[in-house]
Amino acid sequence: MKTDNLLWKRIGLLIALLLFNASFSQNSNLSGTVTDASGAPLPGVNIAIKNSSKAIATDANGKYSFNNLKNGSIGLIATYIGFKKTEISVNVNGNTVQNITLTEDANVLEDVVITGVVNPKAKIKSSVSITSLGTEQINQSAPRSTAEIFRTIPGIRSESSGGEGNSNISVRGVPISSGGSKYLQLQEDGLPVLLFGDIAFATADIFTRFDGNIAKVEAIRGGSASTLSSNSPGGIINFISKTGKTEGGNISTTFGLDYGNFRTDIDYGGKIGEGLYFHTGGFYRTGEGVRKTGFNSNNGGQFKFNITKEFENGSITVYAKFLNDRAAAYMPMPVAVSGTNANPTWKSVNGYDATTGALQSIYLTHNLGLGPDGNVRREAVANGMHPVSKSIGANANFDLDGGWKITDNIRFTSNSGGFISPFPAELATAATIANSFGTGSTLVYADNGAAFNNPNGLVARIHMFDTQLNNMGNFMNDLRLTKKFNKVGVTAGLFKSMQNISMSWLWNSYLQEVSDNNPRLINVKNAGGALLSENGLYAYGTPAWGNLARNYDTQYNVSAPYVNISIDATDKLSLEGGLRYDKGKVTGSFAGGTSTTYDINNDGTISVPEQNVYAVDNANATTVNYAYDYYSYTLGANFLINNKQSVFARYSRGASAKADRILFNGDLDYLNGDKMNALDFLQQAEIGYKQKFNKGYFYATAFHSKTDEQGGFEATSNSIIQNNYKSLGLELESSYDVVDNLNLRGSLTYTKAEITSGANDGNQPRRQPKLMYSFIPTYKFMDNKNTLGLSFIGQSKAYAQDSNQLIMNGFVIVNGFVEVGIAKGLSLNVSGNNLFNTLAITEAEEGSITENTVNYVRARSLTGRSVSMCLAYKF
């Protein structure tokens, strides 16, 4: 009996020891912090233990912890939207600390896209060509303007030589037409910035700024763009804002090392309460800019705010924006061209560097004349492109009973401001300019009366593009109702917009020497020695162009119902189709100019220019009252080969309506929509392939487009542009991690475009290169806290004009940056744009030269080398 008791005691002791050991072995802890490459903590990251049900999310400080783990090796998996999935092995023993660094990966095929689709959809399951750019990818190309961001998007041709706005943007060989982005729409959070992308002197990019409020940029080419937005058959570029669901912020200060610029950005977002988030931020900057204007050309900033409330079945976001900024507008400038039209040599003019010079000057600081109301007005040239934009909007989406879903995106925006910049209407020798005022006329400097003696002997006839943007405000509303019926999804929507176009052209004419160092104004004296000009101004108007004093007061009321149907035919095959009907009503008036005599400077004497002052002829306005309508449609299919490969095909047809560019055409009846050339049509077909690798992706899209264009007015050439076009091409886009810390990203677009009507039938459209490409390698070093990157952005040769005579040479722009982590969250970035100071011509007013001699043409080039430094702190 004693033996049995002893046995049981020994067994009990053994069990107790085993339980104690088991308890001890389950008592290890694992904790750490998850950060991005700069050391900033990442809240909301999902941390899971491999082959178990244990998973948690990091807190507001990026921290995580697991308790009561067994000692030994375990696998940790960290996942977070916008970052690469990270898996590491950890040896747990007691209180173990394992920090994790995540690497951004904004361009993966699983990324959910929201632009140009009725419901958010993974890229690999979408039958459209779409590119996403996160903030890290954008900064890699060291952009100096909004338009420069688009240069790395395949299929997009972005002529960013005009400064921080007024850029020409086109897609897939579709013509730039009269300027701006006629067939491509810029959006902010899913709504158009302006209803029309090619309004003269009020292009959408003038009212758009990229700053720390932006989470990413999405761009679709073709596809469903024609049926999910108005006037965007070529594509959509959408700026998507941060919401604050990921808590954190950033403050940075950037300044030019070799040019005048100082800018501070700040943004912050986070959780306010249960299901309640906010984000706010903006920037302010000041400086001369990347070209030598002689004064503070860039001055202003932006502030944005949004607040989001999440409910059990949906959410509402209310947002606001205030933009008041000034940026210099760079017009075509003097460039010397020699050789032949087919093999030209482009060089800077003696005394004028085309990569750094500007036509602005301290000697021409204001433009004076009669305003649209007939009173004297004075506009500062330093205002340049001056957008003033105040907007408020809301986005709501809710899941309803029975599988219904409703979304509504609404925004009201008050836009106004101005556009003022000197444009060279003519470049000629002093003798040629002087003789245009009469035999025996001479030129003298306006500041001291001395005879003109500029070493290059060139004079510019300046037309001051002084355009007052009275009211460019708009109202936008996009309402959608969606229902899923088994494998069929139906979305019905109604888009409503009211766009005002009220502007006044108040232009004057000056003479100015050709110099990149504050060019002086030039006066004209007749043969008898009498002055024909005052302080360089020889006309209150533009007599060389028929005096374009103008006033526009029109409103565009658009209603567009649309329907989209998606079918999950099989687990791998999905089909999609859409139909849209746009109906526009245009009302208002426009008025030209009339001549009067007026003592503008109020000195009691009527000078020669004051004898013929052009002003808006408000007494003889032309009434506008017409309607237009058009249908757009699209059909697409996507086949999922496997979870890493898919192919798609798409056909679409859409249109872009004209606005101000068909006014002042005497051949049109502005009271009869049937007699208006109000619409330009675009048809596109595309076939694409998408492939995801473990360390990257590859896209390929072949496309064909046909454009039927009914003509629009171009101010710089004072002519109506009318042509039809077709294009055939291929887009390639890829990103690949060669090793963990080396990424190669690039794109290539081949386009064969052709004019198919008129005198230039068979020619290549002006400014359209056959090849555009980008290559961006980035290397992370020293524990991924530092980054070194380059970008090579280039294109092949193109013709200056549709006549296909003068060639603009191909070029490659090399940019670079290095970012160094100084402390946790603190980094220093040095970036250089156009490091080799390449003379890259993007457009030219002249279409041909006199061969084997030196010609002086008016052309716009990309800016030369500029280097900036940025100190940033993420918190």
PDB file of C-alpha atoms in Angstrom, residues 425-426 461 463 509 538-539 541-548 718:
ATOM      1  CA  ALA A 425       4.815  87.011 -82.004  1.00  0.00           C
ATOM      2  CA  GLU A 426       7.892  87.679 -84.152  1.00  0.00           C
ATOM      3  CA  ARG A 461       7.730  91.616 -81.035  1.00  0.00           C
ATOM      4  CA  HIS A 463       2.249  90.152 -77.498  1.00  0.00           C
ATOM      5  CA  SER A 509       2.140  94.818 -77.988  1.00  0.00           C
ATOM      6  CA  TYR A 538       3.671 100.409 -79.382  1.00  0.00           C
ATOM      7  CA  ALA A 539       0.019  99.268 -79.408  1.00  0.00           C
ATOM      8  CA  GLY A 541      -3.912  95.703 -78.723  1.00  0.00           C
ATOM      9  CA  THR A 542      -2.282  93.242 -81.109  1.00  0.00           C
ATOM     10  CA  PRO A 543      -2.499  94.773 -84.609  1.00  0.00           C
ATOM     11  CA  ALA A 544      -0.219  92.078 -86.069  1.00  0.00           C
ATOM     12  CA  TRP A 545      -2.955  89.546 -85.214  1.00  0.00           C
ATOM     13  CA  GLY A 546      -5.993  91.680 -85.990  1.00  0.00           C
ATOM     14  CA  ASN A 547      -6.323  93.009 -82.427  1.00  0.00           C
ATOM     15  CA  LEU A 548      -7.634  90.166 -80.282  1.00  0.00           C
ATOM     16  CA  ASN A 718      -3.999  82.666 -84.822  1.00  0.00           C
TER      17      ASN A 718
END
